[in-house]
Amino acid sequence: MAQAEKVLVTGGAGYIGSHVCKALAEAGYEPVVYDNLSSGYADFALWGTFIHGDILDTGKLLEAIREHEPAGLIHFAACIEVGESVKAPGRFYRNNVGGTLSVLEAMRLSGLRDLVVSGSCAVYGAPESVPIPEHAPLRPVSPYGASKAMMERLLDDFEAAHGLHTAVMRYFNASGADPEGRIGERHVPETHLIPRVFMAAAGEIPGLALFGDDYPTPDGTCLRDYIHVNDLASAHILALEKLRRGARNLKINLGTGRGYSVLEIVAKSREITGKNIPCTLMPRRPGDSPALVGKVERAAGDLGWTAAFSSLENILGTAWNWFVRDRERREFHLRRAPSIRA
Ligand code: UDP
């Protein structure tokens, strides 16, 4: 039997990276996970090979590329919390910009050509209107968004100078989980809406803090474009395959083109969980844009991609299933802890 082609995945033990590794394995590739486990989890690295490494270590990346001879690289490893980026911008620029530079240098030195990266709608900042097309100006309003915009610039320059082929996937709100419940969203601390809604449903927090209800939106709460992580995964593989066929410099929004308000998410979550979800109105969260919804026709046209998993029912249903299972796992570890210590 022919050996499976390998794909190197930085940050492959994280939320989105692990779902991409699962999809790669299902598509017949062998993922090679490269992760320093600073925010990823060893129990998410379930497919392919695992290398414990930091993206800032160009030598180790180069070694991984030379040893495994991957067909391409998908780069996720990055800092992701917008609020944190305001408080500690240095870490964001070091990991997201310096880290991407290190990945690009390793690719240049090894001759590896094709690169798909995890981008963000945060590069658009607070746009005047939605849906946002890819040609909208990049005016990030947070260090996180700025680091992702800088990353895009690095890719453009390396592509022009060194012949790399690159694709940037600009995600809207990644959400949902593996339908089998093996991997999902697990951030510490958790700040994202859907997991916070579930924490309120499960009684882990007294209620959801609702950050503002006076936005210029239909119900006054912010609108976001929620995209299922499995749909993100399939888009990365399609993009990599398109680069391998010769495409270059792709910039692609990944969303559904439809926005849901915070209150709509809460209402649907009450239905799906069958739980009461108390909400407390709080002031607006600094840096929140009233509406972020993507124009997503390019992904369909250029990649032949559809957001097949991204109905709100499926997003919330798979996320809740994961939340409940992961909670059992956490409690199991907590119960075991005393006997381990004894
Ligand atoms: N949000 C909220 N309460 C929370 C967390 C989030 O009201 O505990 C709101 C937040 O203000 C934003 C939306 O939910 O309008 C989505 O926030 P999230 O952090 O999930 O994603 P973001 O769009 O900021 O990347």
XYZ file of C-alpha atoms and ligand atoms in Angstrom:
367
model
C 0.000 0.000 0.000
C 1.296 3.494 -0.847
C 2.367 5.542 2.178
C -0.002 8.343 3.150
C 1.224 11.821 2.302
C 2.083 13.843 5.373
C 0.973 17.344 6.313
C 2.772 19.269 9.064
C 0.272 21.011 11.358
C 1.622 23.592 13.812
C -0.793 23.995 16.715
C -2.315 20.646 15.764
C -3.185 19.904 19.417
C -5.400 22.977 19.704
C -9.124 23.427 19.106
C -9.164 24.058 15.353
C -5.847 22.318 14.613
C -7.019 19.024 16.098
C -10.215 19.062 14.022
C -8.094 19.677 10.914
C -5.861 16.726 11.854
C -8.911 14.505 12.179
C -10.179 15.664 8.775
C -6.734 15.162 7.221
C -6.617 11.589 8.525
C -10.117 10.948 7.183
C -9.023 12.338 3.792
C -6.092 9.882 3.658
C -3.234 12.128 4.826
C -0.974 11.565 7.819
C -0.901 14.654 10.025
C 2.347 15.504 11.803
C 1.330 17.586 14.813
C 3.877 20.194 15.929
C 2.753 21.817 19.190
C 4.372 23.150 22.369
C 1.212 22.332 24.391
C 1.123 25.838 25.857
C -2.564 26.030 24.981
C -3.030 22.739 23.131
C -3.741 19.377 24.784
C -1.930 16.072 24.431
C -5.325 14.289 24.444
C -6.305 16.240 21.303
C -3.310 14.878 19.337
C -5.103 11.698 18.336
C -4.169 11.467 14.664
C -0.740 10.944 13.075
C 2.580 11.751 14.721
C 3.223 14.227 17.546
C 6.282 16.471 17.892
C 6.617 18.590 21.043
C 8.081 21.782 19.646
C 7.831 25.540 19.615
C 7.293 27.462 16.373
C 9.930 29.974 17.443
C 12.469 27.144 17.232
C 13.233 27.372 13.499
C 15.878 24.637 13.746
C 13.409 22.140 15.201
C 10.798 23.020 12.583
C 13.388 22.544 9.868
C 14.338 19.187 11.350
C 10.650 18.140 11.396
C 10.215 19.147 7.753
C 13.410 17.329 6.686
C 12.491 14.189 8.612
C 8.849 13.929 7.547
C 8.964 15.513 4.069
C 5.373 16.792 4.287
C 3.388 17.724 1.187
C 2.457 21.033 2.840
C 2.176 22.901 6.103
C -0.912 24.207 7.915
C -0.072 26.809 10.532
C -2.345 27.359 13.555
C 0.031 27.856 16.475
C -0.750 31.347 17.785
C -2.075 33.388 20.702
C -5.792 34.017 20.226
C -7.393 36.050 23.023
C -8.245 39.554 21.810
C -8.518 40.971 25.359
C -5.170 39.434 26.381
C -3.528 40.964 23.324
C -4.416 44.428 24.594
C -2.827 43.653 27.978
C 0.240 41.759 26.716
C 0.868 42.721 23.064
C 4.507 41.601 23.110
C 3.581 37.936 23.480
C 1.159 38.220 20.557
C 3.648 39.860 18.232
C 6.371 37.421 19.246
C 4.277 34.279 18.708
C 2.001 35.365 15.882
C 4.412 37.476 13.851
C 7.791 36.096 15.016
C 6.383 32.564 15.003
C 5.051 32.899 11.469
C 8.404 34.316 10.357
C 10.088 31.263 11.851
C 7.685 28.947 9.984
C 8.349 30.817 6.734
C 12.122 30.653 7.245
C 11.941 26.913 7.882
C 9.908 26.504 4.694
C 12.304 28.644 2.664
C 15.349 26.758 3.956
C 13.796 23.345 3.323
C 12.170 24.161 -0.003
C 8.671 23.295 1.281
C 6.308 25.358 -0.879
C 2.680 25.195 0.174
C 1.361 26.917 3.301
C -2.186 27.393 4.625
C -2.535 29.663 7.660
C -5.143 30.386 10.245
C -6.201 33.994 9.740
C -9.000 35.963 11.321
C -11.828 38.362 10.586
C -10.155 40.484 13.299
C -7.970 41.881 10.483
C -11.014 43.888 9.323
C -11.385 45.674 12.672
C -14.792 47.321 13.106
C -16.118 47.479 9.536
C -18.659 50.096 8.521
C -21.007 47.535 6.993
C -21.575 43.792 6.771
C -21.230 41.331 5.139
C -17.490 41.984 4.823
C -15.827 41.052 1.519
C -12.174 39.962 1.327
C -11.213 43.197 -0.437
C -12.361 45.289 2.550
C -9.490 47.319 4.043
C -7.492 45.669 6.823
C -7.893 47.997 9.789
C -7.389 45.838 12.872
C -8.357 47.409 16.190
C -6.538 45.027 18.562
C -2.935 43.817 18.780
C -4.310 40.346 18.004
C -5.914 41.564 14.756
C -2.803 43.561 13.928
C -0.595 40.503 14.464
C -2.766 38.520 12.021
C -2.617 41.338 9.449
C 1.190 41.459 9.819
C 1.292 37.723 9.366
C -0.546 38.155 6.050
C 2.010 40.726 4.937
C 4.871 38.342 5.748
C 3.231 35.675 3.622
C 2.853 38.071 0.676
C 6.511 39.086 0.872
C 7.824 35.517 1.169
C 5.596 34.440 -1.685
C 6.942 37.206 -3.929
C 10.589 36.727 -2.925
C 10.870 32.978 -2.433
C 8.155 31.391 -4.544
C 6.060 30.038 -1.665
C 2.368 29.373 -2.327
C 0.190 30.628 0.513
C -3.460 30.681 1.551
C -4.930 32.701 4.438
C -8.205 31.465 5.895
C -9.925 34.409 7.564
C -12.310 32.794 10.029
C -15.347 34.339 11.560
C -16.476 32.743 14.873
C -15.129 29.200 15.116
C -17.618 27.063 17.037
C -19.072 23.577 17.420
C -17.189 20.347 18.028
C -16.385 16.937 16.625
C -19.768 15.151 16.323
C -18.175 12.067 17.945
C -17.271 14.200 20.965
C -13.564 13.270 20.996
C -12.274 16.837 20.649
C -13.783 20.295 21.089
C -13.338 23.759 22.485
C -11.334 23.867 25.735
C -9.778 27.179 26.697
C -8.424 28.134 30.104
C -9.702 30.628 31.015
C -12.789 30.391 28.810
C -14.038 33.708 27.451
C -16.008 32.713 24.337
C -19.744 33.105 24.182
C -20.983 29.570 23.478
C -18.896 27.781 26.150
C -19.798 30.545 28.635
C -23.500 30.045 27.832
C -23.068 26.317 28.545
C -21.180 27.018 31.769
C -24.202 29.060 32.852
C -26.548 26.249 31.731
C -24.562 23.717 33.776
C -24.443 25.951 36.859
C -20.632 26.309 36.694
C -21.095 30.079 36.729
C -24.088 31.919 38.187
C -25.138 33.269 34.801
C -24.027 34.682 31.490
C -22.710 38.234 31.502
C -24.440 39.845 28.539
C -22.011 42.449 27.242
C -24.295 45.254 26.100
C -27.811 45.410 24.685
C -27.687 48.860 23.112
C -25.835 48.092 19.878
C -27.328 49.191 16.547
C -28.533 45.633 15.785
C -32.081 44.203 15.653
C -32.175 43.139 19.341
C -29.381 45.395 20.585
C -26.820 42.583 21.131
C -23.800 41.880 18.912
C -24.101 39.847 15.729
C -21.518 37.182 14.892
C -21.099 34.724 12.028
C -20.676 31.290 13.658
C -18.878 28.671 11.594
C -18.560 25.013 12.587
C -15.008 23.827 13.168
C -15.561 20.866 10.811
C -16.332 23.322 8.020
C -13.142 25.208 8.851
C -11.291 21.898 8.654
C -12.588 20.970 5.210
C -11.728 24.446 3.868
C -8.088 24.117 4.965
C -7.707 20.832 3.145
C -9.355 22.206 -0.010
C -7.049 25.250 0.144
C -3.953 23.090 0.550
C -4.981 20.957 -2.399
C -5.581 24.076 -4.489
C -2.103 25.400 -3.639
C -0.622 22.064 -4.607
C -2.304 22.385 -7.999
C -0.482 25.710 -8.447
C -2.745 28.379 -6.920
C -1.073 31.221 -5.023
C -1.895 33.991 -2.614
C -5.406 33.003 -1.560
C -7.246 35.177 0.968
C -10.541 33.572 1.877
C -13.288 34.382 4.381
C -14.756 31.375 6.173
C -18.197 31.965 7.584
C -21.818 31.359 6.694
C -22.762 34.892 5.667
C -25.464 34.949 8.362
C -25.197 36.637 11.730
C -26.766 35.551 15.033
C -27.147 37.861 18.004
C -25.998 37.001 21.515
C -29.659 36.723 22.586
C -30.416 34.364 19.692
C -27.531 32.116 20.816
C -28.865 32.108 24.376
C -32.439 31.325 23.241
C -31.345 28.439 21.002
C -29.054 27.111 23.738
C -31.984 27.019 26.191
C -33.839 24.872 23.649
C -30.886 22.533 23.005
C -29.783 22.062 26.609
C -33.243 22.158 28.151
C -31.731 24.345 30.891
C -32.519 27.732 32.246
C -29.678 30.109 31.332
C -29.693 33.183 33.574
C -28.282 36.339 32.003
C -27.061 39.519 33.659
C -26.774 42.667 31.617
C -23.274 44.139 31.806
C -21.604 47.095 30.109
C -20.246 46.651 26.605
C -16.954 44.733 26.412
C -14.213 47.044 25.114
C -13.172 46.274 21.549
C -16.393 44.441 20.540
C -17.635 45.231 17.070
C -21.462 45.459 16.768
C -21.585 43.087 13.793
C -19.042 40.779 12.142
C -20.504 38.774 9.293
C -18.534 37.531 6.317
C -19.187 37.691 2.630
C -18.385 34.107 1.799
C -18.920 33.555 -1.928
C -15.178 33.369 -2.633
C -14.777 30.193 -0.562
C -17.523 28.532 -2.581
C -16.203 29.764 -5.932
C -12.459 29.277 -5.383
C -12.491 26.157 -3.228
C -15.820 24.532 -4.073
C -16.530 24.733 -0.313
C -19.855 24.778 1.471
C -20.525 25.281 5.164
C -22.281 21.935 5.431
C -22.056 21.586 9.259
C -22.883 25.134 10.263
C -26.590 25.231 11.046
C -27.050 26.798 14.480
C -28.646 23.538 15.706
C -25.589 21.547 14.669
C -23.114 24.052 16.068
C -24.818 24.220 19.450
C -25.754 20.520 19.508
C -22.190 19.288 18.892
C -20.734 21.923 21.223
C -23.110 20.925 24.046
C -22.376 17.234 23.515
C -18.642 18.023 23.787
C -19.135 20.289 26.790
C -20.967 17.572 28.743
C -18.435 14.863 27.854
C -15.436 17.050 28.589
C -16.927 17.994 31.919
C -17.259 14.324 32.861
C -13.625 13.845 31.882
C -12.541 16.829 33.986
C -14.516 15.562 36.968
C -13.052 12.079 36.497
C -9.527 13.506 36.665
C -10.440 15.571 39.705
C -11.818 12.483 41.476
C -8.664 10.506 40.645
C -6.281 13.206 41.788
C -6.304 12.399 45.542
C -5.580 8.694 44.998
C -2.745 9.561 42.617
C -1.207 11.765 45.284
C -1.659 9.126 48.022
N -20.238 37.745 24.835
C -21.086 37.979 25.924
N -20.797 37.347 27.098
C -19.722 36.505 27.269
C -18.872 36.259 26.156
C -19.171 36.912 24.956
O -22.047 38.732 25.827
O -19.514 35.981 28.382
C -20.516 38.402 23.545
C -19.374 39.283 23.096
O -19.512 40.572 23.639
C -19.549 39.248 21.583
C -20.125 37.859 21.300
O -20.634 37.403 22.556
O -20.491 40.204 21.189
C -19.101 36.862 20.805
O -17.986 36.903 21.668
P -16.818 35.822 21.609
O -15.829 36.185 22.687
O -17.386 34.448 21.651
O -16.181 36.003 20.175
P -15.537 37.288 19.440
O -16.553 37.698 18.423
O -15.234 38.339 20.452
O -14.313 36.738 18.792
